[in-house]
Amino acid sequence: MLRLAVFASGQGSNLEAIYHSISRGALHDVELALVISNNSASGALSFARKREIPGIHLSVLSCENDKLKFESKLLLTLQDAKIDLIALAGYMKKLPGKVLEEYAGRIVNIHPALLPEFGGKGMYGMNVHAAVLASGAKISGASAHFVEGEYDTGEIILQETCPVIQGETPESLAERVKEIEHRILPKAIQVIANRVNKGK
Ligand code: GRF
C-alpha cells in the first residue's frame, strides 16, 4: 500500500474526490495517510479531521516565517508519516526544493486548464478561467501533471476537455472544469502509484 499525502489550501473538493475514489476502490493500492494545508481554516483540513485522516496545518508562516525551518519540518513530517506519493489538490504554495528532490516523479498537481496554456505565475483560481474566456478559446479542461520546480510545468499525465459555452462566466466554466478535475486527479495518482510499484 502506497501512502499518499494530499496538500490543499482551500475548499478541498479534490481531496474529497480522492477520498471517495479510494473508498470505492477506483483508486487502489493507495492509502490517504496525511493532509497538509497552509490554511488552518481550510475545508480540506476540516474534511480530513471529520474522516479521522491526520491533518496538519503547516506553512512558512507557522514556522516563524522561516523558509528553511518550513522545508525541514515539512520533509520530516512526510518522512515520519512514511509518505510515498504527494498530490497537490488546490495547494497555493510552491513546495520547497528538498521536498521536490526527495519526491521527484512522485508528485502530481491538478490545474484547471489545458496546459501548457493558461499556466504559470498568477494563473490560479478564477484568473485561469477568466484568461481562457478572454482568449476566445472554444475548449478548456483540466490537466494533471508531474510537479517540477516551476509553477505548472512538468510532464502532463492526463487531460480532459470540455467545451466553452457561449455566455459562459469564469464561475460557470470553473464548475464544469472541477468535475473533470475530480475525475482525472485520482486517475493520475493511480498512474504514478502504478509506476512507483513497478519500479520497486
Ligand atoms: C482547483 O480548481 C484546482 O485546480 C486549483 O485549485 C482548486 C482547488 O479546489 N489548483 P478544491 O479546494 O479542491 O475544491
mmCIF file of C-alpha atoms and ligand atoms in Angstrom:
data_model
loop_
_atom_site.group_PDB
_atom_site.id
_atom_site.type_symbol
_atom_site.label_atom_id
_atom_site.label_comp_id
_atom_site.label_asym_id
_atom_site.label_seq_id
_atom_site.Cartn_x
_atom_site.Cartn_y
_atom_site.Cartn_z
ATOM 1 C CA MET A 1 0.000 0.000 0.000
ATOM 2 C CA LEU A 2 1.479 3.368 -1.010
ATOM 3 C CA ARG A 3 0.966 6.219 1.413
ATOM 4 C CA LEU A 4 -0.398 9.410 -0.114
ATOM 5 C CA ALA A 5 -0.175 12.933 1.293
ATOM 6 C CA VAL A 6 -2.612 15.481 -0.123
ATOM 7 C CA PHE A 7 -1.701 19.164 0.052
ATOM 8 C CA ALA A 8 -4.653 21.563 -0.169
ATOM 9 C CA SER A 9 -5.196 25.230 0.631
ATOM 10 C CA GLY A 10 -8.917 25.678 0.138
ATOM 11 C CA GLN A 11 -12.283 24.051 -0.079
ATOM 12 C CA GLY A 12 -10.867 20.560 -0.596
ATOM 13 C CA SER A 13 -13.272 19.184 -3.186
ATOM 14 C CA ASN A 14 -10.384 17.453 -4.970
ATOM 15 C CA LEU A 15 -9.319 15.920 -1.667
ATOM 16 C CA GLU A 16 -12.872 14.618 -1.278
ATOM 17 C CA ALA A 17 -12.760 13.177 -4.785
ATOM 18 C CA ILE A 18 -9.539 11.334 -3.940
ATOM 19 C CA TYR A 19 -11.033 10.071 -0.695
ATOM 20 C CA HIS A 20 -14.152 8.745 -2.428
ATOM 21 C CA SER A 21 -12.138 7.142 -5.253
ATOM 22 C CA ILE A 22 -10.149 5.238 -2.662
ATOM 23 C CA SER A 23 -13.297 4.314 -0.697
ATOM 24 C CA ARG A 24 -14.960 2.780 -3.725
ATOM 25 C CA GLY A 25 -11.786 1.060 -4.877
ATOM 26 C CA ALA A 26 -11.413 3.003 -8.121
ATOM 27 C CA LEU A 27 -8.075 4.254 -6.792
ATOM 28 C CA HIS A 28 -6.342 1.248 -5.310
ATOM 29 C CA ASP A 29 -3.062 0.299 -3.637
ATOM 30 C CA VAL A 30 -3.058 3.837 -2.239
ATOM 31 C CA GLU A 31 -3.875 4.944 1.284
ATOM 32 C CA LEU A 32 -4.810 8.532 2.166
ATOM 33 C CA ALA A 33 -2.334 8.909 5.002
ATOM 34 C CA LEU A 34 -1.961 12.652 5.512
ATOM 35 C CA VAL A 35 -3.471 16.024 4.610
ATOM 36 C CA ILE A 36 -1.309 19.126 4.809
ATOM 37 C CA SER A 37 -2.617 22.656 4.496
ATOM 38 C CA ASN A 38 -1.055 26.083 4.736
ATOM 39 C CA ASN A 39 -4.501 27.340 5.742
ATOM 40 C CA SER A 40 -5.710 26.389 9.205
ATOM 41 C CA ALA A 41 -9.303 27.266 8.249
ATOM 42 C CA SER A 42 -9.356 25.230 5.030
ATOM 43 C CA GLY A 43 -12.249 22.977 4.146
ATOM 44 C CA ALA A 44 -9.614 20.378 3.325
ATOM 45 C CA LEU A 45 -8.388 20.216 6.930
ATOM 46 C CA SER A 46 -11.878 20.036 8.380
ATOM 47 C CA PHE A 47 -12.768 17.263 5.922
ATOM 48 C CA ALA A 48 -9.659 15.331 6.982
ATOM 49 C CA ARG A 49 -10.482 15.718 10.656
ATOM 50 C CA LYS A 50 -14.076 14.580 10.155
ATOM 51 C CA ARG A 51 -12.817 11.430 8.462
ATOM 52 C CA GLU A 52 -10.068 10.887 11.012
ATOM 53 C CA ILE A 53 -7.327 11.331 8.466
ATOM 54 C CA PRO A 54 -4.289 13.001 10.038
ATOM 55 C CA GLY A 55 -4.473 16.669 9.056
ATOM 56 C CA ILE A 56 -1.678 19.131 9.678
ATOM 57 C CA HIS A 57 -1.526 22.899 9.370
ATOM 58 C CA LEU A 58 1.972 23.749 8.215
ATOM 59 C CA SER A 59 3.258 26.802 6.412
ATOM 60 C CA VAL A 60 6.209 29.166 6.241
ATOM 61 C CA LEU A 61 4.207 31.488 8.498
ATOM 62 C CA SER A 62 3.566 28.769 11.061
ATOM 63 C CA CYS A 63 7.356 28.216 11.081
ATOM 64 C CA GLU A 64 8.096 31.771 12.224
ATOM 65 C CA ASN A 65 8.298 32.896 8.628
ATOM 66 C CA ASP A 66 11.479 30.869 8.241
ATOM 67 C CA LYS A 67 11.617 29.090 4.865
ATOM 68 C CA LEU A 68 14.400 26.720 5.889
ATOM 69 C CA LYS A 69 12.590 25.728 9.060
ATOM 70 C CA PHE A 70 9.467 25.087 6.994
ATOM 71 C CA GLU A 71 11.404 22.988 4.497
ATOM 72 C CA SER A 72 12.949 20.744 7.144
ATOM 73 C CA LYS A 73 9.742 20.457 9.181
ATOM 74 C CA LEU A 74 7.772 19.524 6.086
ATOM 75 C CA LEU A 75 10.317 16.952 4.996
ATOM 76 C CA LEU A 76 10.408 15.436 8.468
ATOM 77 C CA THR A 77 6.613 15.333 8.638
ATOM 78 C CA LEU A 78 6.465 13.482 5.314
ATOM 79 C CA GLN A 79 9.201 11.070 6.326
ATOM 80 C CA ASP A 80 7.641 10.403 9.747
ATOM 81 C CA ALA A 81 4.344 9.564 8.052
ATOM 82 C CA LYS A 82 6.219 7.327 5.568
ATOM 83 C CA ILE A 83 4.716 9.157 2.619
ATOM 84 C CA ASP A 84 5.370 7.658 -0.822
ATOM 85 C CA LEU A 85 3.298 9.971 -3.051
ATOM 86 C CA ILE A 86 2.135 13.582 -2.963
ATOM 87 C CA ALA A 87 -0.936 15.102 -4.615
ATOM 88 C CA LEU A 88 -1.286 18.880 -4.788
ATOM 89 C CA ALA A 89 -5.033 19.413 -4.787
ATOM 90 C CA GLY A 90 -5.529 23.154 -4.850
ATOM 91 C CA TYR A 91 -2.300 23.901 -2.995
ATOM 92 C CA MET A 92 -1.458 27.557 -3.498
ATOM 93 C CA LYS A 93 2.180 27.436 -2.427
ATOM 94 C CA LYS A 94 5.388 26.216 -4.010
ATOM 95 C CA LEU A 95 6.901 23.103 -2.473
ATOM 96 C CA PRO A 96 10.390 23.623 -1.045
ATOM 97 C CA GLY A 97 13.338 22.368 -3.103
ATOM 98 C CA LYS A 98 14.260 19.457 -0.846
ATOM 99 C CA VAL A 99 10.725 18.070 -0.979
ATOM 100 C CA LEU A 100 10.736 18.352 -4.777
ATOM 101 C CA GLU A 101 14.053 16.490 -4.868
ATOM 102 C CA GLU A 102 13.053 13.787 -2.413
ATOM 103 C CA TYR A 103 9.745 13.101 -4.168
ATOM 104 C CA ALA A 104 10.771 13.713 -7.794
ATOM 105 C CA GLY A 105 8.455 11.776 -10.115
ATOM 106 C CA ARG A 106 6.039 11.136 -7.273
ATOM 107 C CA ILE A 107 4.223 14.497 -7.059
ATOM 108 C CA VAL A 108 1.118 15.317 -9.085
ATOM 109 C CA ASN A 109 -0.712 18.650 -9.370
ATOM 110 C CA ILE A 110 -4.148 19.395 -10.753
ATOM 111 C CA HIS A 111 -4.530 22.537 -12.868
ATOM 112 C CA PRO A 112 -7.885 23.895 -14.047
ATOM 113 C CA ALA A 113 -6.966 24.463 -17.713
ATOM 114 C CA LEU A 114 -5.289 22.793 -20.645
ATOM 115 C CA LEU A 115 -1.574 23.206 -20.008
ATOM 116 C CA PRO A 116 0.859 24.335 -21.334
ATOM 117 C CA GLU A 117 -1.541 27.232 -21.983
ATOM 118 C CA PHE A 118 -3.002 29.212 -19.105
ATOM 119 C CA GLY A 119 -0.395 28.143 -16.570
ATOM 120 C CA GLY A 120 2.399 29.827 -14.654
ATOM 121 C CA LYS A 121 2.587 32.514 -12.022
ATOM 122 C CA GLY A 122 -0.725 34.209 -11.253
ATOM 123 C CA MET A 123 -2.675 31.527 -13.093
ATOM 124 C CA TYR A 124 -4.802 30.151 -10.297
ATOM 125 C CA GLY A 125 -8.456 30.139 -9.305
ATOM 126 C CA MET A 126 -10.793 32.338 -11.312
ATOM 127 C CA ASN A 127 -7.827 34.063 -13.034
ATOM 128 C CA VAL A 128 -7.360 30.941 -15.098
ATOM 129 C CA HIS A 129 -10.962 30.726 -16.261
ATOM 130 C CA ALA A 130 -11.117 34.480 -16.927
ATOM 131 C CA ALA A 131 -7.977 34.169 -19.085
ATOM 132 C CA VAL A 132 -9.456 31.237 -21.005
ATOM 133 C CA LEU A 133 -12.645 33.219 -21.718
ATOM 134 C CA ALA A 134 -10.690 36.352 -22.669
ATOM 135 C CA SER A 135 -8.630 34.326 -25.156
ATOM 136 C CA GLY A 136 -11.743 33.232 -27.023
ATOM 137 C CA ALA A 137 -10.763 29.563 -26.656
ATOM 138 C CA LYS A 138 -13.535 27.163 -27.597
ATOM 139 C CA ILE A 139 -12.387 24.405 -25.298
ATOM 140 C CA SER A 140 -10.988 24.233 -21.811
ATOM 141 C CA GLY A 141 -10.478 21.430 -19.344
ATOM 142 C CA ALA A 142 -8.098 20.273 -16.662
ATOM 143 C CA SER A 143 -4.564 18.891 -16.574
ATOM 144 C CA ALA A 144 -2.922 16.553 -14.096
ATOM 145 C CA HIS A 145 0.844 16.824 -14.317
ATOM 146 C CA PHE A 146 4.058 15.955 -12.534
ATOM 147 C CA VAL A 147 5.420 18.732 -10.364
ATOM 148 C CA GLU A 148 8.822 20.237 -11.028
ATOM 149 C CA GLY A 149 10.374 23.443 -9.727
ATOM 150 C CA GLU A 150 8.297 25.975 -11.632
ATOM 151 C CA TYR A 151 4.543 26.519 -11.500
ATOM 152 C CA ASP A 152 2.525 24.275 -13.826
ATOM 153 C CA THR A 153 5.450 22.765 -15.703
ATOM 154 C CA GLY A 154 6.292 19.080 -15.673
ATOM 155 C CA GLU A 155 5.102 16.199 -17.804
ATOM 156 C CA ILE A 156 1.352 16.051 -18.335
ATOM 157 C CA ILE A 157 -0.133 12.816 -17.052
ATOM 158 C CA LEU A 158 -3.784 13.260 -18.038
ATOM 159 C CA GLN A 159 -6.009 15.903 -19.571
ATOM 160 C CA GLU A 160 -9.711 16.035 -20.284
ATOM 161 C CA THR A 161 -11.516 18.762 -22.179
ATOM 162 C CA CYS A 162 -14.900 20.448 -22.076
ATOM 163 C CA PRO A 163 -16.439 22.961 -24.451
ATOM 164 C CA VAL A 164 -16.549 26.642 -23.568
ATOM 165 C CA ILE A 165 -20.213 27.586 -23.863
ATOM 166 C CA GLN A 166 -21.449 30.927 -25.206
ATOM 167 C CA GLY A 167 -22.243 33.424 -22.444
ATOM 168 C CA GLU A 168 -20.054 31.442 -20.066
ATOM 169 C CA THR A 169 -18.754 33.146 -16.903
ATOM 170 C CA PRO A 170 -15.490 32.196 -15.146
ATOM 171 C CA GLU A 171 -17.647 30.699 -12.380
ATOM 172 C CA SER A 172 -19.758 28.530 -14.682
ATOM 173 C CA LEU A 173 -16.663 27.313 -16.508
ATOM 174 C CA ALA A 174 -14.914 26.618 -13.190
ATOM 175 C CA GLU A 175 -17.795 24.425 -12.117
ATOM 176 C CA ARG A 176 -17.596 22.185 -15.174
ATOM 177 C CA VAL A 177 -13.811 22.068 -15.093
ATOM 178 C CA LYS A 178 -13.944 20.973 -11.450
ATOM 179 C CA GLU A 179 -15.980 17.923 -12.387
ATOM 180 C CA ILE A 180 -13.140 16.996 -14.730
ATOM 181 C CA GLU A 181 -10.533 17.636 -12.035
ATOM 182 C CA HIS A 182 -12.360 15.277 -9.702
ATOM 183 C CA ARG A 183 -12.219 12.555 -12.353
ATOM 184 C CA ILE A 184 -8.655 12.916 -13.571
ATOM 185 C CA LEU A 185 -6.734 13.653 -10.363
ATOM 186 C CA PRO A 186 -7.458 10.244 -8.777
ATOM 187 C CA LYS A 187 -6.670 8.588 -12.120
ATOM 188 C CA ALA A 188 -3.351 10.437 -12.341
ATOM 189 C CA ILE A 189 -2.489 9.361 -8.795
ATOM 190 C CA GLN A 190 -3.137 5.797 -9.917
ATOM 191 C CA VAL A 191 -0.765 6.267 -12.864
ATOM 192 C CA ILE A 192 2.011 7.424 -10.516
ATOM 193 C CA ALA A 193 1.260 4.686 -7.975
ATOM 194 C CA ASN A 194 1.497 2.042 -10.699
ATOM 195 C CA ARG A 195 4.825 3.443 -11.885
ATOM 196 C CA VAL A 196 6.212 3.532 -8.346
ATOM 197 C CA ASN A 197 5.047 -0.017 -7.688
ATOM 198 C CA LYS A 198 6.633 -1.218 -10.926
ATOM 199 C CA GLY A 199 9.926 0.410 -10.015
ATOM 200 C CA LYS A 200 10.007 -1.300 -6.612
HETATM 201 C C1 GRF B 1 -8.987 23.595 -8.207
HETATM 202 O O1 GRF B 1 -9.677 24.270 -9.220
HETATM 203 C C2 GRF B 1 -7.577 23.293 -8.632
HETATM 204 O O2 GRF B 1 -7.436 23.045 -9.981
HETATM 205 C C3 GRF B 1 -6.870 24.552 -8.290
HETATM 206 O O3 GRF B 1 -7.448 24.941 -7.067
HETATM 207 C C4 GRF B 1 -8.785 24.471 -6.995
HETATM 208 C C5 GRF B 1 -8.953 23.723 -5.719
HETATM 209 O O4 GRF B 1 -10.265 23.327 -5.469
HETATM 210 N N1 GRF B 1 -5.448 24.377 -8.308
HETATM 211 P P1 GRF B 1 -10.634 22.420 -4.237
HETATM 212 O O5 GRF B 1 -10.036 23.036 -2.982
HETATM 213 O O6 GRF B 1 -10.082 21.050 -4.482
HETATM 214 O O7 GRF B 1 -12.116 22.409 -4.182
#
